Structure formats: C-alpha cells, structure tokens
Amino acid sequence: MSYLELSGLQKRFGNATAVDDVSLGVAKGESVALLGPSGCGKTTTLRMLAGLIDPDRGSIRVDGKDITGLPAHRRNMGYVFQSYALFPHLTVARNVAFGLEERRRAKAEIARQVEEALALVRLSGLGARKPRELSGGQQQRVALARALVIHPSVLLLDESLSNLDAKLRDAMRHEIRSIQRSLGITTLFVTHDQVEALTMCDRIAVMHRGRIAQIGTPEEIYEKPATRFVAEFVGRANALPAERTAEGKVRLWNEALGFAAPAKGAFDVFVRPQRMRILPLSEATGPDAVRVTGRVLRSVFVGDHVEVLVEGAGGQLTVEMPSGSPAPGEGQAVAVVWPVAESRVFARDAA
Ligand code: ATP
C-alpha cells in the first residue's frame, strides 16, 4: 500500500477534461515527478491533492486515510507555488511562521521551529529581512522553509524552480533533493523540465493530455519509453520512417533489419542520437547492430558533443558524437551503426 494514493482522479473544466483517470501511488519518503508539456494536467492534479480544487471523480488517500473531502488547511500538505507566493509586507521569519500561527502554536515553539526551518534551507540570520531584500534563489528557499515548517506529510512543488536562472536552478535541484532525502519526506513535484524530473526524483510519471502515459524510474522512462509521446518528450530521439518487408520485418533506409514490424499501419524506428556511432563504410559490424549508410550533411560542435547530420535513402538522422573524437567531414560517405536493442518501434499516428 502506498503512502500517498491517487485513484481515478478526474477533473473537467466545461467540456475539457484537464485530468482524466489519474491513478498513482507514492511510497513513504519517495519523490515522484509529474512531467509533461504545458496544459497536460500537472498543476490541476497537484491542486486537487492540495485541496485547492475538488476532483469530479476519484479519491486521494494519505497513510490509508481518505482525504478527498478535507479542506486544504486540514490536509497537512506543504505546497510551494511557482511564484513562491510570499507575503511581501511580512518578514522572512513571519512568512515562514505563517502555517504555525494558523495552527495556533505557542510563540516560543514557533520561534524555535522557524529557526530550524531557516537553518535547513541555509537562511539562518536572514529572518528579519523582507522578501524583496532577497535574491530569487533565497526567496525560493523561504517558500520551501514555509512549506516544511509544518512538518507536512506530503510536500508538493509546482514548477518551483522555473523562475531561477539556469545555474541557480541546478544548485537548488540538488539542494531540494538532498533536503527531501534527509527528511525522508514524501514529495510530488510538477515540472515540464525533463532534467529537473530526471535529477530530483525516484520515479517519473509522464503526463499527456490529462493521463499518465508512463510511470517508472528515470532510467526506465529514458531507456524504455512505453509510448511514442514519451520517447519524443523525454530526451532526444531520431524518429526514422520505416517500411515493412514481405516477411513482416522492419526495412530502414533500404536495409532489412532483424526485428518485426507492427502488423499494420505506418511506423517509425526511434533511436537516441548518442547511442548511434559513425563508422567508415569499410568497417564491418556485428549481427546485433543496425547499420545504415548515408552521407554527412554537416557536423556541428555543441560543446560537450558534436552533432552529425547524415542523409541517406530514407531521410536524415542526427548522431551525437563525444567531442574530441574525430568528426567526419561534410560529404563523406559513412555507415551509421547502433545496437538493435536501442531501436524502438512506434506507430506513426499513435500518441
Ligand atoms: P502548465 O505547465 O502550463 O501549468 P499543466 O500541465 O499544469 O500546464 P493544467 O494547469 O493542469 O496544466 O491545465 C490542464 C488543462 O486544464 C489546460 O487545458 C488548462 O487550460 C485547463 N484549465 C486549468 N485550470 C482551469 C480553470 N480553472 N478553468 C478552465 N480550464 C482550466
């Protein structure tokens, strides 16, 4: 039994179904990312958990107790909003104290807990400042301290790093992850940023059009995408149009491959660019490899790798080579090779 259990959650706004039959279990102490493009229903799901909107159907349980009908303030959930939602006229300490004051805790206890929470997010000594006297990263820490100070049973984070610059965001990801781990706090966070999802969680639930397309560890999602949408949304992939041979196998760029094509309909072979290698035409490849041939259109140096665009009988593909390895020159005829196991076949019209 999961600590946090969402069962068949649904929410409609007018005729549009924002969240459609979402079920998800989160273990105690686990961190799960809801990852998906804008409008897929991530925030609506989170807001139903927080008690800010009511689901039309489905239930939410925490530690075995059904909390679906409880008002927000009785759910004991810590919520960090994208905008931080700090009170500008209150000091940092009063902002953090808010949830404790609402719960009518004793003054001395509040002071002690606020100190502890500020220390946890490395803001000790800044309690007397106003939010506007803090950097973006510091404000985000205040929002986190405010959510954690009530010792929530579940922590909910909504795109809470998206207002920070890239470097700070990276630092905060690691910091939040380490606080989450050290407190062992059950966490659900919403993001459209796959790096954030991959680095901050134990498991990812990829959302698409109000539904969960796949749930798994970052490795599972990346290595074994269950749907075409997941393969396209998480990480980069070449989607190579392919054909069916008379024997029902895949034919790609005029090469018959050893694995089966779908029984009917148009389909593509998906391969991650960094799993492909470029070889001279003369070099042979083993039986476990796919090998197609083409001509190099261009090589682009992108810092930590080189992107090589290759054109062949069936179109174009991109290979990512580690920078430092000798890149093939434009116009050169090459073989592009990858392990059969790195090929995933998805129907063309499938979502
Ligand atoms: P984003 O990353 O852009 O915040 P999201 O995945 O969090 O997107 P939601 O905010 O959950 O998506 O929205 C899901 C769908 O529900 C969208 O089509 C949105 O327009 C719609 N929606 C959300 N809230 C409301 C509302 N209060 N009234 C009407 N439609 C809404």
Short mmCIF file of C-alpha atoms and ligand atoms in Angstrom, two decimals:
data_model
loop_
_atom_site.label_atom_id
_atom_site.label_comp_id
_atom_site.label_asym_id
_atom_site.label_seq_id
_atom_site.Cartn_x
_atom_site.Cartn_y
_atom_site.Cartn_z
CA MET A 1 0.00 0.00 0.00
CA SER A 2 1.39 3.38 -0.98
CA TYR A 3 1.64 6.23 1.49
CA LEU A 4 0.04 8.66 -0.96
CA GLU A 5 -2.54 7.09 -3.22
CA LEU A 6 -4.39 8.84 -6.05
CA SER A 7 -7.16 6.70 -7.54
CA GLY A 8 -9.05 7.52 -10.71
CA LEU A 9 -8.80 11.28 -10.31
CA GLN A 10 -10.73 13.25 -12.86
CA LYS A 11 -11.36 16.97 -13.35
CA ARG A 12 -13.27 18.68 -16.11
CA PHE A 13 -13.44 22.40 -16.82
CA GLY A 14 -16.51 22.92 -19.02
CA ASN A 15 -16.18 20.48 -21.89
CA ALA A 16 -12.44 19.97 -21.48
CA THR A 17 -11.08 17.13 -19.38
CA ALA A 18 -7.97 18.52 -17.68
CA VAL A 19 -7.23 15.37 -15.66
CA ASP A 20 -8.55 12.06 -16.88
CA ASP A 21 -8.47 9.00 -14.64
CA VAL A 22 -5.10 9.57 -12.96
CA SER A 23 -4.01 6.84 -10.55
CA LEU A 24 -0.66 6.94 -8.85
CA GLY A 25 0.88 5.55 -5.69
CA VAL A 26 3.80 7.23 -3.94
CA ALA A 27 5.74 5.35 -1.25
CA LYS A 28 6.64 6.99 2.05
CA GLY A 29 9.77 9.09 1.57
CA GLU A 30 9.63 8.78 -2.19
CA SER A 31 9.94 11.71 -4.59
CA VAL A 32 7.84 11.49 -7.75
CA ALA A 33 7.85 13.97 -10.64
CA LEU A 34 4.78 14.73 -12.71
CA LEU A 35 6.41 15.57 -16.03
CA GLY A 36 4.62 16.78 -19.12
CA PRO A 37 4.10 19.63 -21.56
CA SER A 38 2.08 22.74 -20.80
CA GLY A 39 -1.62 22.00 -20.38
CA CYS A 40 -1.31 18.26 -19.75
CA GLY A 41 -2.96 18.50 -16.32
CA LYS A 42 0.01 18.51 -13.94
CA THR A 43 -0.95 21.57 -11.91
CA THR A 44 -4.62 20.54 -11.78
CA THR A 45 -3.54 17.20 -10.31
CA LEU A 46 -1.35 18.91 -7.73
CA ARG A 47 -4.09 21.37 -6.80
CA MET A 48 -6.54 18.53 -6.23
CA LEU A 49 -4.00 16.97 -3.87
CA ALA A 50 -3.55 20.23 -2.00
CA GLY A 51 -7.32 20.61 -1.67
CA LEU A 52 -7.40 23.82 -3.74
CA ILE A 53 -9.84 22.29 -6.24
CA ASP A 54 -12.24 19.38 -5.89
CA PRO A 55 -11.98 16.37 -8.20
CA ASP A 56 -15.12 15.38 -10.13
CA ARG A 57 -14.25 11.76 -9.53
CA GLY A 58 -11.67 9.66 -7.76
CA SER A 59 -10.04 9.69 -4.36
CA ILE A 60 -6.89 10.75 -2.54
CA ARG A 61 -5.53 8.80 0.40
CA VAL A 62 -2.64 9.60 2.70
CA ASP A 63 -1.41 6.87 5.01
CA GLY A 64 -4.61 4.91 4.41
CA LYS A 65 -6.94 7.82 5.25
CA ASP A 66 -9.28 9.21 2.61
CA ILE A 67 -8.69 12.98 2.50
CA THR A 68 -10.60 13.70 -0.73
CA GLY A 69 -13.21 15.82 1.02
CA LEU A 70 -10.95 17.57 3.54
CA PRO A 71 -10.38 21.33 3.23
CA ALA A 72 -6.84 22.41 2.28
CA HIS A 73 -5.81 23.56 5.77
CA ARG A 74 -6.61 20.16 7.29
CA ARG A 75 -4.56 18.11 4.85
CA ASN A 76 -1.14 18.82 6.32
CA MET A 77 0.45 19.27 2.92
CA GLY A 78 3.31 21.65 2.22
CA TYR A 79 2.82 23.49 -1.06
CA VAL A 80 5.46 25.53 -2.86
CA PHE A 81 3.97 27.60 -5.66
CA GLN A 82 5.74 28.56 -8.85
CA SER A 83 5.51 32.23 -7.89
CA TYR A 84 6.60 31.47 -4.26
CA ALA A 85 3.53 33.47 -3.10
CA LEU A 86 5.44 35.09 -0.21
CA PHE A 87 3.74 37.89 1.69
CA PRO A 88 5.73 40.99 0.65
CA HIS A 89 4.90 43.04 3.76
CA LEU A 90 5.93 40.32 6.23
CA THR A 91 9.49 39.48 7.26
CA VAL A 92 11.07 36.21 6.20
CA ALA A 93 10.53 34.80 9.70
CA ARG A 94 6.83 35.76 9.71
CA ASN A 95 6.42 34.28 6.25
CA VAL A 96 7.87 31.01 7.47
CA ALA A 97 5.86 31.18 10.71
CA PHE A 98 2.57 31.55 8.84
CA GLY A 99 1.48 27.91 8.88
CA LEU A 100 2.38 27.55 12.56
CA GLU A 101 0.49 30.71 13.54
CA GLU A 102 -2.52 29.39 11.65
CA ARG A 103 -2.25 26.26 13.76
CA ARG A 104 -2.06 28.42 16.88
CA ARG A 105 1.23 27.06 18.17
CA ALA A 106 2.93 28.67 21.17
CA LYS A 107 5.19 31.68 20.42
CA ALA A 108 8.39 30.07 21.71
CA GLU A 109 7.76 26.91 19.75
CA ILE A 110 7.10 28.93 16.59
CA ALA A 111 10.35 30.85 17.04
CA ARG A 112 12.33 27.63 17.50
CA GLN A 113 10.74 25.89 14.52
CA VAL A 114 11.20 28.91 12.25
CA GLU A 115 14.90 28.99 13.22
CA GLU A 116 15.21 25.30 12.41
CA ALA A 117 13.45 25.64 9.07
CA LEU A 118 15.60 28.63 8.08
CA ALA A 119 18.74 26.70 9.03
CA LEU A 120 17.57 23.78 6.91
CA VAL A 121 17.39 25.97 3.81
CA ARG A 122 20.61 27.83 4.78
CA LEU A 123 18.97 31.16 5.52
CA SER A 124 19.86 31.48 9.21
CA GLY A 125 20.23 35.12 10.18
CA LEU A 126 18.00 36.47 7.39
CA GLY A 127 14.71 36.16 9.29
CA ALA A 128 14.30 39.92 9.76
CA ARG A 129 14.52 40.76 6.06
CA LYS A 130 11.60 41.35 3.75
CA PRO A 131 11.20 39.10 0.69
CA ARG A 132 12.17 41.94 -1.68
CA GLU A 133 15.56 42.16 0.07
CA LEU A 134 16.36 38.60 -1.03
CA SER A 135 17.57 37.11 -4.30
CA GLY A 136 15.29 34.85 -6.32
CA GLY A 137 17.04 31.76 -5.02
CA GLN A 138 16.72 32.94 -1.42
CA GLN A 139 13.02 33.67 -1.89
CA GLN A 140 12.52 30.19 -3.21
CA ARG A 141 14.24 28.84 -0.07
CA VAL A 142 11.87 30.88 2.12
CA ALA A 143 8.92 29.33 0.26
CA LEU A 144 10.43 25.91 0.86
CA ALA A 145 11.04 26.63 4.57
CA ARG A 146 7.44 27.82 4.89
CA ALA A 147 6.19 24.57 3.37
CA LEU A 148 8.46 22.39 5.52
CA VAL A 149 7.99 24.12 8.86
CA ILE A 150 4.59 22.49 9.45
CA HIS A 151 6.19 19.03 9.09
CA PRO A 152 3.86 18.19 6.22
CA SER A 153 3.01 14.59 5.49
CA VAL A 154 3.43 15.34 1.79
CA LEU A 155 5.42 18.08 0.04
CA LEU A 156 4.01 19.46 -3.21
CA LEU A 157 6.21 21.55 -5.51
CA ASP A 158 4.73 23.30 -8.54
CA GLU A 159 7.34 24.34 -11.10
CA SER A 160 9.00 25.94 -8.16
CA LEU A 161 12.39 26.40 -9.81
CA SER A 162 11.25 27.84 -13.10
CA ASN A 163 11.86 31.49 -12.11
CA LEU A 164 15.54 30.91 -11.36
CA ASP A 165 18.42 31.23 -13.80
CA ALA A 166 19.94 28.03 -15.13
CA LYS A 167 22.89 27.81 -12.75
CA LEU A 168 20.89 28.56 -9.62
CA ARG A 169 18.18 26.16 -10.73
CA ASP A 170 20.74 23.42 -10.98
CA ALA A 171 22.10 24.15 -7.49
CA MET A 172 18.58 24.30 -6.00
CA ARG A 173 17.62 20.97 -7.61
CA HIS A 174 20.41 19.26 -5.76
CA GLU A 175 19.69 21.11 -2.56
CA ILE A 176 15.96 20.34 -2.56
CA ARG A 177 16.69 16.73 -3.40
CA SER A 178 19.12 16.43 -0.52
CA ILE A 179 16.69 18.07 1.95
CA GLN A 180 13.90 15.81 0.69
CA ARG A 181 16.10 12.76 1.21
CA SER A 182 17.42 13.77 4.61
CA LEU A 183 13.90 14.46 5.92
CA GLY A 184 12.52 11.39 4.14
CA ILE A 185 9.57 13.48 3.06
CA THR A 186 7.08 12.12 0.54
CA THR A 187 7.19 14.54 -2.37
CA LEU A 188 5.27 15.10 -5.56
CA PHE A 189 6.54 17.78 -7.87
CA VAL A 190 5.36 19.18 -11.13
CA THR A 191 7.70 20.14 -13.91
CA HIS A 192 7.85 20.41 -17.67
CA ASP A 193 11.65 20.28 -17.46
CA GLN A 194 12.96 16.79 -18.03
CA VAL A 195 16.37 17.44 -16.48
CA GLU A 196 14.59 18.56 -13.32
CA ALA A 197 12.47 15.43 -13.33
CA LEU A 198 15.42 13.16 -14.03
CA THR A 199 17.60 14.66 -11.28
CA MET A 200 15.10 15.27 -8.49
CA CYS A 201 13.03 12.14 -8.24
CA ASP A 202 12.93 8.43 -7.62
CA ARG A 203 10.22 7.92 -10.22
CA ILE A 204 8.67 9.95 -13.00
CA ALA A 205 5.03 9.95 -14.09
CA VAL A 206 4.90 11.32 -17.62
CA MET A 207 1.57 13.05 -18.27
CA HIS A 208 -0.02 13.55 -21.65
CA ARG A 209 -3.49 15.02 -22.29
CA GLY A 210 -4.65 14.58 -18.72
CA ARG A 211 -3.48 10.98 -18.40
CA ILE A 212 -0.38 9.25 -17.14
CA ALA A 213 1.43 7.91 -20.18
CA GLN A 214 4.10 6.05 -18.20
CA ILE A 215 5.38 5.70 -14.65
CA GLY A 216 8.88 4.48 -13.96
CA THR A 217 12.37 5.25 -12.75
CA PRO A 218 14.26 7.86 -14.77
CA GLU A 219 16.24 5.03 -16.39
CA GLU A 220 13.10 3.11 -17.35
CA ILE A 221 11.44 6.17 -18.82
CA TYR A 222 14.53 7.10 -20.79
CA GLU A 223 15.61 3.63 -21.90
CA LYS A 224 12.21 2.02 -22.39
CA PRO A 225 9.67 4.67 -23.32
CA ALA A 226 6.26 2.99 -23.41
CA THR A 227 4.72 5.29 -25.98
CA ARG A 228 5.78 7.44 -28.87
CA PHE A 229 4.89 10.53 -26.88
CA VAL A 230 7.23 9.55 -24.02
CA ALA A 231 10.03 8.73 -26.46
CA GLU A 232 9.67 12.16 -28.06
CA PHE A 233 9.16 14.16 -24.88
CA VAL A 234 11.93 12.72 -22.70
CA GLY A 235 15.39 13.02 -24.17
CA ARG A 236 16.19 13.41 -27.83
CA ALA A 237 15.35 10.80 -30.40
CA ASN A 238 15.59 10.24 -34.13
CA ALA A 239 12.17 9.16 -35.45
CA LEU A 240 13.08 7.30 -38.62
CA PRO A 241 10.25 6.44 -41.05
CA ALA A 242 10.48 2.73 -41.85
CA GLU A 243 8.75 0.13 -44.03
CA ARG A 244 7.56 -3.44 -43.69
CA THR A 245 9.26 -6.23 -45.66
CA ALA A 246 7.25 -9.08 -47.21
CA GLU A 247 8.30 -11.18 -44.20
CA GLY A 248 6.89 -8.60 -41.77
CA LYS A 249 10.30 -7.28 -40.67
CA VAL A 250 11.42 -3.65 -40.49
CA ARG A 251 13.13 -2.11 -43.51
CA LEU A 252 15.03 1.08 -42.83
CA TRP A 253 16.93 3.08 -45.42
CA ASN A 254 16.78 0.06 -47.75
CA GLU A 255 18.29 -2.25 -45.13
CA ALA A 256 16.20 -5.17 -43.89
CA LEU A 257 16.54 -5.35 -40.11
CA GLY A 258 16.22 -8.44 -37.97
CA PHE A 259 13.21 -7.36 -35.94
CA ALA A 260 9.47 -7.41 -36.50
CA ALA A 261 7.40 -4.51 -37.83
CA PRO A 262 3.93 -3.75 -36.44
CA ALA A 263 1.26 -5.80 -38.25
CA LYS A 264 -0.30 -2.76 -39.91
CA GLY A 265 -0.08 1.00 -40.32
CA ALA A 266 2.80 3.41 -40.82
CA PHE A 267 5.54 3.34 -38.19
CA ASP A 268 8.88 4.84 -37.21
CA VAL A 269 12.02 3.49 -35.59
CA PHE A 270 13.15 5.61 -32.62
CA VAL A 271 16.85 5.76 -31.72
CA ARG A 272 18.66 8.11 -29.33
CA PRO A 273 21.32 10.10 -31.23
CA GLN A 274 24.00 9.40 -28.61
CA ARG A 275 23.52 5.65 -28.98
CA MET A 276 24.50 5.82 -32.65
CA ARG A 277 28.05 5.62 -33.95
CA ILE A 278 29.58 6.67 -37.21
CA LEU A 279 31.96 4.21 -38.90
CA PRO A 280 33.87 4.21 -42.16
CA LEU A 281 31.98 2.29 -44.84
CA SER A 282 34.75 -0.31 -44.93
CA GLU A 283 34.29 -1.29 -41.28
CA ALA A 284 32.15 -4.36 -40.69
CA THR A 285 29.53 -4.56 -37.92
CA GLY A 286 28.29 -7.47 -35.84
CA PRO A 287 24.91 -9.20 -36.08
CA ASP A 288 23.48 -7.32 -33.06
CA ALA A 289 23.85 -3.97 -34.75
CA VAL A 290 21.69 -1.99 -37.12
CA ARG A 291 23.72 -0.49 -39.93
CA VAL A 292 22.53 2.08 -42.45
CA THR A 293 24.59 4.14 -44.85
CA GLY A 294 24.46 7.76 -45.88
CA ARG A 295 26.41 10.94 -46.45
CA VAL A 296 27.39 13.55 -43.88
CA LEU A 297 25.49 16.81 -44.45
CA ARG A 298 27.19 18.72 -41.65
CA SER A 299 28.90 18.41 -38.27
CA VAL A 300 28.17 20.99 -35.57
CA PHE A 301 30.29 21.40 -32.44
CA VAL A 302 27.96 21.90 -29.43
CA GLY A 303 30.43 21.97 -26.55
CA ASP A 304 30.31 18.56 -24.93
CA HIS A 305 29.39 16.76 -28.12
CA VAL A 306 29.34 17.03 -31.90
CA GLU A 307 26.06 16.68 -33.79
CA VAL A 308 26.48 14.99 -37.13
CA LEU A 309 23.60 15.18 -39.59
CA VAL A 310 23.56 12.25 -42.00
CA GLU A 311 21.33 11.87 -45.06
CA GLY A 312 20.52 8.50 -46.58
CA ALA A 313 17.93 6.66 -48.62
CA GLY A 314 15.16 7.14 -46.04
CA GLY A 315 15.78 10.75 -44.94
CA GLN A 316 18.01 12.33 -42.33
CA LEU A 317 19.21 11.41 -38.87
CA THR A 318 21.37 13.00 -36.21
CA VAL A 319 24.26 11.27 -34.47
CA GLU A 320 25.76 12.70 -31.27
CA MET A 321 29.47 12.01 -31.00
CA PRO A 322 31.54 12.88 -27.92
CA SER A 323 33.55 15.99 -28.77
CA GLY A 324 37.23 15.19 -29.14
CA SER A 325 36.52 12.18 -31.35
CA PRO A 326 37.37 12.92 -34.97
CA ALA A 327 34.20 14.12 -36.72
CA PRO A 328 33.64 13.03 -40.31
CA GLY A 329 33.90 15.71 -42.97
CA GLU A 330 30.97 17.06 -44.94
CA GLY A 331 30.05 14.93 -47.94
CA GLN A 332 31.80 11.84 -46.57
CA ALA A 333 30.03 8.52 -47.12
CA VAL A 334 29.62 6.75 -43.77
CA ALA A 335 27.88 3.91 -42.00
CA VAL A 336 25.66 4.74 -39.00
CA VAL A 337 25.52 1.90 -36.53
CA TRP A 338 23.62 1.21 -33.31
CA PRO A 339 22.72 -1.83 -31.21
CA VAL A 340 19.46 -3.50 -32.26
CA ALA A 341 18.29 -3.22 -28.64
CA GLU A 342 18.43 0.60 -28.91
CA SER A 343 15.71 0.61 -31.59
CA ARG A 344 12.11 1.16 -30.55
CA VAL A 345 9.23 0.90 -32.98
CA PHE A 346 6.16 3.14 -32.64
CA ALA A 347 3.13 3.54 -34.90
CA ARG A 348 3.16 6.84 -36.79
CA ASP A 349 -0.25 8.07 -35.69
CA ALA A 350 -0.02 6.82 -32.10
CA ALA A 351 0.09 9.46 -29.38
P1 ATP B 1 1.35 24.29 -17.26
O1 ATP B 1 2.67 23.59 -17.24
O2 ATP B 1 1.18 25.21 -18.42
O3 ATP B 1 0.97 24.88 -15.94
P2 ATP B 1 -0.27 21.97 -16.66
O4 ATP B 1 0.16 20.67 -17.19
O5 ATP B 1 -0.01 22.25 -15.24
O6 ATP B 1 0.26 23.14 -17.57
P3 ATP B 1 -3.01 22.48 -16.02
O7 ATP B 1 -2.75 23.83 -15.46
O8 ATP B 1 -3.30 21.39 -15.07
O9 ATP B 1 -1.83 22.04 -16.96
O10 ATP B 1 -4.20 22.60 -17.06
C1 ATP B 1 -4.76 21.49 -17.74
C2 ATP B 1 -5.87 21.97 -18.68
O11 ATP B 1 -6.95 22.46 -17.91
C3 ATP B 1 -5.44 23.09 -19.58
O12 ATP B 1 -6.03 22.88 -20.83
C4 ATP B 1 -5.98 24.31 -18.89
O13 ATP B 1 -6.26 25.31 -19.84
C5 ATP B 1 -7.23 23.80 -18.24
N1 ATP B 1 -7.55 24.52 -17.00
C6 ATP B 1 -6.79 24.56 -15.88
N2 ATP B 1 -7.38 25.28 -14.90
C7 ATP B 1 -8.56 25.73 -15.43
C8 ATP B 1 -9.64 26.51 -14.93
N3 ATP B 1 -9.64 26.99 -13.68
N4 ATP B 1 -10.67 26.75 -15.76
C9 ATP B 1 -10.70 26.26 -17.00
N5 ATP B 1 -9.73 25.50 -17.54
C10 ATP B 1 -8.67 25.23 -16.77
#
